[in-house]
CSV table of C-alpha atoms and ligand atoms in Angstrom, one decimal:
chain,number,residue,atom,x,y,z
W,1,MET,CA,-56.1,38.1,76.9
W,2,ASN,CA,-56.9,39.8,80.1
W,3,SER,CA,-54.6,41.6,82.3
W,4,ALA,CA,-53.3,39.4,85.1
W,5,SER,CA,-55.2,41.4,87.7
W,6,GLU,CA,-58.7,40.7,86.2
W,7,ALA,CA,-60.5,38.1,88.2
W,8,LEU,CA,-62.5,35.9,85.8
W,9,ARG,CA,-65.9,34.3,86.4
W,10,VAL,CA,-65.9,31.1,84.6
W,11,ARG,CA,-68.2,28.1,84.7
W,12,PHE,CA,-68.1,24.4,84.1
W,13,ALA,CA,-71.5,23.4,82.8
W,14,PRO,CA,-71.8,19.7,82.4
W,15,SER,CA,-75.0,18.0,81.2
W,16,PRO,CA,-75.4,15.1,83.7
W,17,THR,CA,-76.2,12.5,81.1
W,18,GLY,CA,-73.4,10.0,82.0
W,19,ALA,CA,-69.9,9.7,83.4
W,20,LEU,CA,-67.5,12.6,83.1
W,21,HIS,CA,-65.3,11.8,80.2
W,22,ILE,CA,-61.7,12.9,79.6
W,23,GLY,CA,-62.7,15.7,77.3
W,24,GLY,CA,-65.2,17.0,79.9
W,25,ALA,CA,-62.5,16.7,82.6
W,26,ARG,CA,-60.2,18.8,80.4
W,27,THR,CA,-62.9,21.5,80.1
W,28,ALA,CA,-63.4,21.4,83.8
W,29,LEU,CA,-59.6,21.7,84.4
W,30,TYR,CA,-59.2,24.6,82.0
W,31,ASN,CA,-62.0,26.5,83.7
W,32,TRP,CA,-60.6,25.7,87.1
W,33,LEU,CA,-57.1,26.8,86.0
W,34,ALA,CA,-58.4,30.0,84.5
W,35,ALA,CA,-60.3,30.8,87.8
W,36,ARG,CA,-57.4,30.0,90.0
W,37,HIS,CA,-54.9,31.8,87.8
W,38,SER,CA,-56.9,35.0,88.0
W,39,GLU,CA,-58.0,34.5,91.5
W,40,GLY,CA,-61.5,34.5,90.1
W,41,THR,CA,-64.5,32.3,90.5
W,42,LEU,CA,-65.5,29.0,89.2
W,43,VAL,CA,-69.2,28.3,89.0
W,44,LEU,CA,-70.5,24.7,88.7
W,45,ARG,CA,-73.7,24.7,86.7
W,46,ILE,CA,-75.5,21.5,86.1
W,47,GLU,CA,-77.3,21.6,82.8
W,48,ASP,CA,-80.1,19.3,83.8
W,49,THR,CA,-83.0,20.6,81.7
W,50,ASP,CA,-83.2,17.3,79.9
W,51,LEU,CA,-85.2,15.8,82.7
W,52,GLU,CA,-85.2,12.3,81.2
W,53,ARG,CA,-81.4,11.9,80.9
W,54,SER,CA,-80.4,14.1,83.8
W,55,THR,CA,-80.5,11.8,86.8
W,56,GLU,CA,-79.4,12.4,90.4
W,57,GLU,CA,-77.0,9.5,90.0
W,58,ASN,CA,-75.3,11.2,87.0
W,59,VAL,CA,-75.0,14.4,88.9
W,60,GLU,CA,-73.3,12.6,91.8
W,61,GLN,CA,-71.0,10.8,89.3
W,62,ILE,CA,-69.8,14.1,87.9
W,63,ILE,CA,-69.3,15.6,91.4
W,64,GLU,CA,-67.4,12.5,92.5
W,65,ALA,CA,-65.2,12.8,89.4
W,66,LEU,CA,-64.4,16.5,90.1
W,67,ASP,CA,-63.7,15.7,93.7
W,68,TRP,CA,-61.3,12.9,92.7
W,69,LEU,CA,-59.6,15.3,90.4
W,70,GLU,CA,-59.3,17.7,93.3
W,71,LEU,CA,-61.0,20.4,91.3
W,72,ASP,CA,-63.1,22.6,93.6
W,73,TRP,CA,-65.6,25.2,92.7
W,74,ASP,CA,-66.7,28.4,94.4
W,75,GLU,CA,-70.3,28.6,93.6
W,76,GLY,CA,-72.9,25.9,93.0
W,77,PRO,CA,-73.7,23.3,92.0
W,78,VAL,CA,-76.5,25.5,90.4
W,79,SER,CA,-79.3,23.5,88.8
W,80,GLN,CA,-80.2,25.0,85.4
W,81,ALA,CA,-83.7,23.5,85.7
W,82,GLY,CA,-83.9,25.3,89.1
W,83,ARG,CA,-83.6,28.6,87.2
W,84,ALA,CA,-86.8,28.1,85.3
W,85,ALA,CA,-88.3,31.3,86.7
W,86,ASN,CA,-85.3,33.4,85.5
W,87,HIS,CA,-85.7,31.8,82.1
W,88,ALA,CA,-89.4,32.6,82.0
W,89,ASP,CA,-88.7,36.2,83.0
W,90,ALA,CA,-86.2,36.7,80.2
W,91,LEU,CA,-88.5,35.1,77.7
W,92,GLN,CA,-91.3,37.4,78.8
W,93,ARG,CA,-89.1,40.4,78.3
W,94,LEU,CA,-88.3,39.3,74.7
W,95,LEU,CA,-91.9,38.7,73.9
W,96,GLU,CA,-92.8,42.1,75.3
W,97,SER,CA,-90.1,43.9,73.4
W,98,GLY,CA,-91.0,42.1,70.2
W,99,ALA,CA,-87.5,40.5,69.9
W,100,ALA,CA,-89.3,37.1,70.1
W,101,TYR,CA,-92.7,36.0,68.9
W,102,ARG,CA,-95.1,33.1,69.0
W,103,ASP,CA,-95.3,31.3,65.7
W,104,PRO,CA,-98.4,29.1,65.0
W,105,ALA,CA,-96.6,27.5,62.1
W,106,LYS,CA,-96.5,23.7,62.1
W,107,ALA,CA,-93.5,21.7,60.9
W,108,GLU,CA,-95.1,21.2,57.5
W,109,ASP,CA,-95.6,25.0,57.2
W,110,VAL,CA,-92.0,25.6,57.9
W,111,LYS,CA,-91.0,23.0,55.3
W,112,ALA,CA,-93.2,24.7,52.7
W,113,TRP,CA,-91.7,28.1,53.5
W,114,LYS,CA,-88.2,26.6,53.1
W,115,ALA,CA,-89.2,25.0,49.8
W,116,GLU,CA,-90.3,28.4,48.6
W,117,HIS,CA,-87.3,30.5,49.8
W,118,GLY,CA,-84.4,28.1,49.3
W,119,ALA,CA,-82.4,25.9,51.6
W,120,ASP,CA,-79.8,28.6,52.5
W,121,ARG,CA,-82.3,31.1,53.7
W,122,GLY,CA,-83.2,31.0,57.4
W,123,TYR,CA,-86.9,30.6,58.2
W,124,ARG,CA,-88.9,33.7,59.1
W,125,GLY,CA,-92.3,33.1,60.7
W,126,ALA,CA,-95.4,35.3,61.2
W,127,PRO,CA,-96.3,36.3,64.8
W,128,GLY,CA,-99.4,34.7,66.2
W,129,SER,CA,-101.1,34.2,69.5
W,130,GLU,CA,-99.9,30.6,70.0
W,131,GLY,CA,-97.1,28.2,69.1
W,132,ALA,CA,-93.5,27.9,69.8
W,133,ILE,CA,-91.5,31.0,70.6
W,134,ARG,CA,-88.9,32.1,68.1
W,135,LEU,CA,-86.2,34.7,68.3
W,136,LYS,CA,-86.1,37.3,65.6
W,137,VAL,CA,-82.9,37.0,63.7
W,138,PRO,CA,-81.7,39.9,61.6
W,139,ASP,CA,-81.7,39.4,57.8
W,140,GLU,CA,-78.5,41.3,57.3
W,141,GLY,CA,-75.0,41.1,58.6
W,142,ASP,CA,-73.0,38.5,60.4
W,143,THR,CA,-72.9,37.3,63.9
W,144,VAL,CA,-69.2,37.2,64.8
W,145,VAL,CA,-67.6,35.0,67.5
W,146,HIS,CA,-64.4,36.5,68.7
W,147,ASP,CA,-62.8,33.3,69.9
W,148,MET,CA,-59.7,33.4,72.0
W,149,ILE,CA,-58.4,30.3,70.3
W,150,ARG,CA,-59.8,30.4,66.8
W,151,GLY,CA,-59.9,34.1,66.2
W,152,GLU,CA,-62.8,35.6,64.4
W,153,VAL,CA,-65.5,33.2,63.2
W,154,ARG,CA,-68.4,34.7,61.1
W,155,PHE,CA,-71.9,33.4,60.8
W,156,PRO,CA,-74.2,35.1,58.2
W,157,ASN,CA,-77.5,35.9,60.0
W,158,SER,CA,-79.6,35.3,56.8
W,159,SER,CA,-78.8,31.6,57.0
W,160,TYR,CA,-80.2,31.3,60.5
W,161,ASP,CA,-83.8,30.5,61.2
W,162,ASP,CA,-85.7,32.6,63.6
W,163,PHE,CA,-84.9,29.8,65.9
W,164,VAL,CA,-87.1,28.4,68.6
W,165,ILE,CA,-86.1,29.5,72.1
W,166,ALA,CA,-89.1,28.0,73.9
W,167,ARG,CA,-91.8,25.5,73.3
W,168,GLY,CA,-95.5,26.3,73.1
W,169,ASP,CA,-95.8,25.6,76.8
W,170,GLY,CA,-93.1,28.1,77.7
W,171,SER,CA,-90.4,25.6,78.5
W,172,VAL,CA,-87.1,27.1,77.2
W,173,LEU,CA,-84.6,25.4,74.9
W,174,TYR,CA,-81.0,24.8,75.6
W,175,ASN,CA,-79.3,27.7,73.8
W,176,PHE,CA,-81.7,30.1,75.5
W,177,ALA,CA,-81.1,28.8,79.0
W,178,VAL,CA,-77.4,28.8,78.6
W,179,SER,CA,-77.4,32.4,77.4
W,180,VAL,CA,-79.6,33.7,80.2
W,181,ASP,CA,-77.5,31.8,82.8
W,182,ASP,CA,-74.2,32.9,81.5
W,183,ALA,CA,-75.4,36.5,81.5
W,184,GLU,CA,-77.1,36.5,84.9
W,185,MET,CA,-74.3,34.6,86.5
W,186,GLY,CA,-71.9,37.3,85.3
W,187,ILE,CA,-69.7,34.8,83.4
W,188,THR,CA,-66.8,36.6,81.8
W,189,GLU,CA,-65.3,33.7,79.8
W,190,VAL,CA,-66.9,30.6,78.4
W,191,ILE,CA,-64.3,27.9,78.0
W,192,ARG,CA,-65.8,24.8,76.4
W,193,GLY,CA,-65.3,22.1,73.7
W,194,ASP,CA,-65.5,23.4,70.1
W,195,ASP,CA,-68.4,21.0,69.4
W,196,HIS,CA,-70.3,24.0,70.9
W,197,LEU,CA,-69.0,26.6,68.4
W,198,SER,CA,-72.1,26.2,66.3
W,199,ASN,CA,-74.3,27.1,69.3
W,200,THR,CA,-72.4,30.3,70.0
W,201,PRO,CA,-73.9,32.5,67.3
W,202,LYS,CA,-77.4,31.6,68.6
W,203,GLN,CA,-76.3,32.4,72.1
W,204,LEU,CA,-74.8,35.7,71.0
W,205,LEU,CA,-78.1,36.6,69.2
W,206,VAL,CA,-80.1,35.8,72.4
W,207,LEU,CA,-77.7,37.8,74.5
W,208,GLU,CA,-77.9,40.8,72.2
W,209,ALA,CA,-81.7,40.6,72.1
W,210,LEU,CA,-81.6,40.7,75.9
W,211,GLY,CA,-79.2,43.6,76.0
W,212,HIS,CA,-76.4,41.7,77.7
W,213,GLN,CA,-72.7,42.1,77.1
W,214,PRO,CA,-71.5,38.7,75.8
W,215,PRO,CA,-68.7,36.8,77.6
W,216,ARG,CA,-65.5,36.0,75.8
W,217,TYR,CA,-65.3,32.6,74.3
W,218,ALA,CA,-62.6,30.0,74.1
W,219,HIS,CA,-63.6,26.9,72.1
W,220,VAL,CA,-61.1,24.1,72.8
W,221,PRO,CA,-60.4,21.6,70.1
W,222,LEU,CA,-61.8,18.1,70.7
W,223,LEU,CA,-59.6,15.2,71.8
W,224,HIS,CA,-58.7,12.4,69.6
W,225,GLY,CA,-57.1,9.0,70.2
W,226,PRO,CA,-53.7,8.1,68.8
W,227,ASP,CA,-55.3,6.7,65.7
W,228,GLY,CA,-56.7,10.1,64.8
W,229,LYS,CA,-60.3,9.2,65.6
W,230,LYS,CA,-62.5,11.0,68.0
W,231,LEU,CA,-61.7,9.9,71.6
W,232,SER,CA,-63.9,7.0,72.7
W,233,LYS,CA,-63.8,3.8,74.8
W,234,ARG,CA,-61.9,2.1,72.1
W,235,HIS,CA,-58.8,4.1,73.2
W,236,GLY,CA,-58.8,2.7,76.7
W,237,ALA,CA,-60.0,4.4,79.8
W,238,ALA,CA,-62.5,7.1,78.7
W,239,SER,CA,-64.0,8.4,81.9
W,240,VAL,CA,-62.5,9.9,85.0
W,241,GLN,CA,-63.9,7.0,87.0
W,242,GLU,CA,-62.1,4.5,84.8
W,243,LEU,CA,-58.8,6.4,85.2
W,244,ARG,CA,-59.2,6.3,88.9
W,245,ASP,CA,-60.0,2.6,88.8
W,246,ALA,CA,-57.0,2.0,86.6
W,247,GLY,CA,-54.8,3.4,89.3
W,248,TYR,CA,-53.8,6.8,88.0
W,249,LEU,CA,-53.1,9.6,90.4
W,250,PRO,CA,-55.2,12.8,90.2
W,251,ALA,CA,-52.1,15.0,90.1
W,252,ALA,CA,-50.7,13.1,87.1
W,253,VAL,CA,-54.1,13.2,85.3
W,254,ARG,CA,-54.3,16.9,85.9
W,255,ASN,CA,-50.8,17.4,84.5
W,256,TYR,CA,-51.3,15.2,81.4
W,257,VAL,CA,-54.8,16.4,80.6
W,258,ALA,CA,-53.7,20.1,80.9
W,259,LEU,CA,-51.1,19.5,78.3
W,260,LEU,CA,-53.7,18.2,75.8
W,261,GLY,CA,-53.8,21.2,73.6
W,262,TRP,CA,-52.1,23.6,75.9
W,263,GLY,CA,-48.6,24.1,77.3
W,264,PRO,CA,-45.0,24.0,76.4
W,265,GLY,CA,-45.6,22.1,73.2
W,266,ASP,CA,-45.2,18.5,74.2
W,267,ASP,CA,-47.2,16.3,76.4
W,268,GLU,CA,-44.4,15.0,78.6
W,269,THR,CA,-43.5,18.0,80.7
W,270,LEU,CA,-44.0,17.5,84.4
W,271,LEU,CA,-45.8,20.5,85.8
W,272,SER,CA,-47.1,20.7,89.3
W,273,THR,CA,-50.6,21.9,89.8
W,274,GLU,CA,-49.2,25.1,91.2
W,275,GLU,CA,-47.1,25.6,88.1
W,276,LEU,CA,-50.2,24.9,85.9
W,277,VAL,CA,-52.1,27.6,87.8
W,278,LYS,CA,-49.3,30.0,87.4
W,279,ARG,CA,-48.9,29.5,83.7
W,280,PHE,CA,-52.4,28.8,82.3
W,281,ASP,CA,-54.0,31.1,79.9
W,282,PRO,CA,-56.9,29.9,77.7
W,283,SER,CA,-55.8,32.0,74.8
W,284,ASP,CA,-52.6,29.8,74.6
W,285,VAL,CA,-54.6,26.7,73.8
W,286,GLY,CA,-53.7,25.4,70.4
W,287,ARG,CA,-56.1,25.2,67.4
W,288,SER,CA,-55.5,21.6,66.4
W,289,SER,CA,-57.1,18.7,68.0
W,290,ALA,CA,-55.0,17.1,70.7
W,291,VAL,CA,-54.3,13.4,71.1
W,292,PHE,CA,-55.0,11.5,74.3
W,293,ASP,CA,-52.5,8.7,74.5
W,294,GLU,CA,-53.0,6.5,77.6
W,295,GLN,CA,-49.4,5.2,77.2
W,296,LYS,CA,-48.1,8.7,77.8
W,297,LEU,CA,-50.4,9.1,80.8
W,298,ARG,CA,-49.0,5.9,82.2
W,299,TRP,CA,-45.5,7.0,81.7
W,300,MET,CA,-46.2,10.3,83.4
W,301,ASN,CA,-48.1,8.6,86.2
W,302,GLY,CA,-45.1,6.4,86.8
W,303,ARG,CA,-42.9,9.5,87.2
W,304,TYR,CA,-45.4,10.9,89.7
W,305,MET,CA,-45.4,7.6,91.6
W,306,ARG,CA,-41.7,7.5,91.9
W,307,GLU,CA,-41.3,11.1,92.9
W,308,MET,CA,-44.0,11.2,95.5
W,309,PRO,CA,-43.0,11.3,99.1
W,310,LEU,CA,-43.1,7.7,100.5
W,311,GLU,CA,-45.7,8.6,103.1
W,312,GLU,CA,-48.1,10.0,100.5
W,313,TYR,CA,-47.4,7.1,98.2
W,314,ALA,CA,-48.1,4.5,100.9
W,315,ARG,CA,-51.3,6.3,101.8
W,316,ALA,CA,-52.4,6.3,98.1
W,317,VAL,CA,-51.7,2.6,97.8
W,318,ALA,CA,-53.5,1.8,101.0
W,319,ALA,CA,-56.6,3.8,100.0
W,320,HIS,CA,-56.6,2.3,96.5
W,321,ASN,CA,-56.6,-1.2,97.9
W,322,GLU,CA,-58.9,-0.3,100.7
W,323,ARG,CA,-56.4,-1.5,103.3
W,324,GLU,CA,-55.3,0.0,106.5
W,325,LEU,CA,-51.8,1.6,106.3
W,326,ASP,CA,-49.9,-0.5,108.9
W,327,PRO,CA,-46.1,-0.7,109.2
W,328,LEU,CA,-46.0,-3.8,107.1
W,329,LEU,CA,-47.9,-2.2,104.2
W,330,HIS,CA,-45.7,0.8,104.6
W,331,SER,CA,-42.5,-1.3,104.2
W,332,ALA,CA,-44.0,-3.2,101.3
W,333,CYS,CA,-44.8,0.1,99.5
W,334,GLU,CA,-41.3,1.3,100.1
W,335,ILE,CA,-39.8,-1.5,98.1
W,336,ALA,CA,-42.2,-1.2,95.3
W,337,GLN,CA,-42.1,2.5,94.7
W,338,GLU,CA,-39.7,2.3,91.8
W,339,LYS,CA,-41.4,-0.5,90.0
W,340,ALA,CA,-45.0,0.5,89.3
W,341,GLN,CA,-46.5,3.0,86.9
W,342,THR,CA,-50.0,2.9,88.3
W,343,LEU,CA,-51.5,2.2,91.7
W,344,ASN,CA,-53.0,-1.0,90.2
W,345,GLU,CA,-49.5,-2.3,89.5
W,346,VAL,CA,-48.4,-2.0,93.1
W,347,TRP,CA,-50.5,-4.7,94.8
W,348,PRO,CA,-49.4,-7.6,92.5
W,349,LEU,CA,-45.8,-6.7,93.4
W,350,ILE,CA,-46.3,-6.8,97.1
W,351,ARG,CA,-49.2,-9.2,97.5
W,352,PHE,CA,-46.7,-11.9,98.5
W,353,VAL,CA,-46.0,-10.1,101.8
W,354,PHE,CA,-49.7,-10.5,102.9
W,355,GLU,CA,-50.8,-13.6,101.1
W,356,PRO,CA,-49.3,-17.1,100.4
W,357,PRO,CA,-47.4,-17.3,97.1
W,358,ILE,CA,-49.7,-17.5,94.1
W,359,GLU,CA,-49.9,-20.7,92.1
W,360,ASP,CA,-48.2,-20.0,88.7
W,361,GLU,CA,-47.4,-23.3,87.1
W,362,LYS,CA,-45.7,-21.6,84.2
W,363,ALA,CA,-43.3,-19.6,86.4
W,364,TRP,CA,-42.6,-22.7,88.5
W,365,ARG,CA,-41.8,-24.9,85.5
W,366,LYS,CA,-39.6,-22.3,83.9
W,367,ILE,CA,-37.5,-21.6,87.0
W,368,MET,CA,-37.6,-24.6,89.3
W,369,LYS,CA,-35.3,-26.8,87.4
W,370,GLY,CA,-31.6,-27.6,87.0
W,371,ASP,CA,-29.7,-26.1,89.9
W,372,ALA,CA,-32.7,-24.4,91.5
W,373,GLY,CA,-32.8,-26.9,94.4
W,374,LYS,CA,-29.1,-26.4,95.1
W,375,ALA,CA,-29.6,-22.6,95.0
W,376,LEU,CA,-32.6,-22.8,97.4
W,377,GLU,CA,-30.7,-25.0,99.8
W,378,ALA,CA,-27.8,-22.7,100.0
W,379,SER,CA,-30.0,-19.7,100.4
W,380,ARG,CA,-32.0,-21.3,103.2
W,381,GLU,CA,-28.8,-22.1,105.0
W,382,ALA,CA,-27.4,-18.6,104.6
W,383,LEU,CA,-30.7,-16.9,105.6
W,384,GLU,CA,-31.0,-19.1,108.8
W,385,ALA,CA,-27.7,-17.5,110.0
W,386,VAL,CA,-28.7,-13.9,109.4
W,387,GLU,CA,-29.2,-12.0,112.7
W,388,GLU,CA,-30.7,-8.6,111.9
W,389,PHE,CA,-33.1,-9.5,109.1
W,390,ASP,CA,-32.8,-6.4,107.0
W,391,ALA,CA,-32.1,-5.9,103.3
W,392,GLY,CA,-28.4,-5.2,103.9
W,393,SER,CA,-27.7,-8.3,106.0
W,394,VAL,CA,-29.8,-10.4,103.6
W,395,GLU,CA,-27.7,-9.2,100.7
W,396,THR,CA,-24.5,-10.0,102.7
W,397,ALA,CA,-25.8,-13.5,103.3
W,398,VAL,CA,-27.3,-14.4,99.9
W,399,GLY,CA,-25.2,-12.2,97.7
W,400,PRO,CA,-22.1,-14.4,97.5
W,401,ILE,CA,-24.2,-17.6,96.7
W,402,PRO,CA,-24.1,-17.3,92.9
W,403,GLU,CA,-20.3,-17.1,92.9
W,404,MET,CA,-20.0,-19.8,95.5
W,405,LEU,CA,-22.1,-22.2,93.4
W,406,GLY,CA,-20.7,-21.0,90.1
W,407,LEU,CA,-24.2,-19.9,88.9
W,408,LYS,CA,-25.4,-16.8,87.3
W,409,PRO,CA,-27.3,-14.5,89.8
W,410,GLY,CA,-30.6,-15.1,88.1
W,411,LYS,CA,-30.2,-18.9,88.7
W,412,VAL,CA,-30.2,-18.2,92.4
W,413,TYR,CA,-32.5,-15.2,92.8
W,414,GLN,CA,-35.3,-16.4,90.4
W,415,PRO,CA,-35.8,-19.6,92.3
W,416,ILE,CA,-36.0,-17.6,95.6
W,417,ARG,CA,-38.5,-15.3,93.9
W,418,VAL,CA,-40.7,-18.1,92.7
W,419,ALA,CA,-40.5,-19.7,96.1
W,420,ILE,CA,-41.5,-16.6,98.1
W,421,THR,CA,-43.9,-15.0,95.6
W,422,GLY,CA,-45.0,-17.7,93.2
W,423,THR,CA,-44.1,-15.4,90.4
W,424,THR,CA,-41.0,-14.3,88.5
W,425,VAL,CA,-41.6,-10.6,89.2
W,426,SER,CA,-41.1,-8.8,92.5
W,427,PRO,CA,-39.3,-5.8,93.9
W,428,GLY,CA,-35.6,-6.2,94.6
W,429,ILE,CA,-34.9,-9.7,95.9
W,430,PHE,CA,-33.1,-8.7,99.1
W,431,GLU,CA,-35.7,-6.1,100.0
W,432,SER,CA,-38.4,-8.6,99.2
W,433,ILE,CA,-36.9,-11.2,101.5
W,434,ALA,CA,-36.4,-8.7,104.3
W,435,VAL,CA,-39.9,-7.4,104.2
W,436,LEU,CA,-41.4,-10.8,104.1
W,437,GLY,CA,-39.3,-11.7,107.2
W,438,ARG,CA,-37.2,-14.6,108.2
W,439,GLU,CA,-39.9,-17.0,109.3
W,440,LYS,CA,-42.1,-16.8,106.2
W,441,THR,CA,-39.1,-16.7,103.8
W,442,LEU,CA,-37.7,-19.8,105.3
W,443,LEU,CA,-41.0,-21.6,105.4
W,444,ARG,CA,-41.7,-20.8,101.7
W,445,ILE,CA,-38.2,-21.9,100.6
W,446,THR,CA,-38.7,-25.1,102.6
W,447,ASP,CA,-42.1,-25.7,101.0
W,448,ALA,CA,-40.5,-25.1,97.5
W,449,LEU,CA,-37.7,-27.6,98.3
W,450,GLU,CA,-40.2,-30.2,99.4
W,451,ARG,CA,-42.3,-29.7,96.3
W,452,LEU,CA,-39.1,-29.9,94.2
W,453,ALA,CA,-38.1,-33.2,95.9
W,454,ALA,CA,-41.5,-34.7,95.3
W,455,SER,CA,-41.4,-33.9,91.6
W,456,VAL,CA,-39.5,-35.6,88.9
W,457,PRO,CA,-36.5,-33.3,88.2
W,458,GLU,CA,-36.6,-31.6,84.8
W,459,PRO,CA,-33.3,-31.1,82.9
W,460,ASP,CA,-32.0,-27.6,82.8
U,501,LIG,N1,-73.9,21.3,79.0
U,501,LIG,C1,-72.9,21.3,77.9
U,501,LIG,C2,-72.2,20.0,77.8
U,501,LIG,O1,-72.2,19.3,78.7
U,501,LIG,C3,-71.9,22.4,78.0
U,501,LIG,C4,-72.5,23.8,77.7
U,501,LIG,C5,-71.5,24.9,77.7
U,501,LIG,O2,-70.4,24.7,78.2
U,501,LIG,O3,-71.9,26.0,77.3
U,501,LIG,O4,-71.7,19.7,76.8
């Protein structure tokens, strides 16, 4: 595509009609990467001309999602509706030059015209003094989109209507507003989903009528779920907010989403954002639709979680759980760093440090039988004697118990786990005991022993 030295001006132009979905996030990311790669400019343009669906709340949601993804922009947010005067000026110019005209025809007149001229023929109106404003489309030739991803795509002009660019009251339509904005904002590349490809010839016709040089286009293939169907809620988290709430890290999301259709050919390569910026080129995006697979994102997120510096990890866990990062939470995070694939998975692993063991009858019945009592007794005794209560000394004290009692390690450690956490899953048992501390550990083991003594013993 462009020489490395050319600074691009790109835009992300969401319609604020709901949450930012993963496809939109990818479009935003690709534009951001293109801007940062070329040391260019990213404009955030809010396409809010649909006044009924474009709410302030939706705009905020999109901005919040971009903030969370850590994608910043250099200009904007620019409100498209706020550019109405520019649109009106451009429209006026086209009316004056004769490139556009008012057409008094009503819907039924257009229908009758089409019935007469055949369905493949684009409608041509007759200029009048009132009615919707149409752009004159040439009868001959093709409008050609030179797409960076799809190559040359031709659209025969004769099949296009003299399409409506503004209503009778002068309010402009979508394709017109986009064309005027892209031109006046000096956008050099339009990177967007290929659901917009069918709009592009119309936008090119408007740009040509206005005498503007068109931008370059890159239409990115849409995302699908692993079942081959268009990506939707059925496939799990569908919006950026849902990804955040599910405990994914923005850096992992950027990495995974960048690889959906672009990159080294698989969707499992760990690339830092710096690396993405260095390598990204929109013309390298593939032509086939990419598959968003939340399981792969989970896997990648797990890699990010494990490889993050502890400090950063602990801060992320604290923020995600809206807790203050005190030394206890810090130690708890440390022992769970290897175990969780998402931020959501961390708290259940370390909750026992901050709250009493949870009631899990099933775990209790499964583990607290046979020699469990014996194992707990021996562990309590050993732990009482530990001086420095750290993971190493805990291991030295408790580690020999299985052999001493002639039990498999699980027959000793699982009862301790259930006693201190209520569950059968926790970080490493010695670390868990050490972080919980002597007092609470002994108390919980004692409670468990009392409960065991009060119940009718079950056979192993
Ligand atoms: N506003 C459009 C959308 O949200 C994007 C328009 C464009 O990128 O040209 O789908």
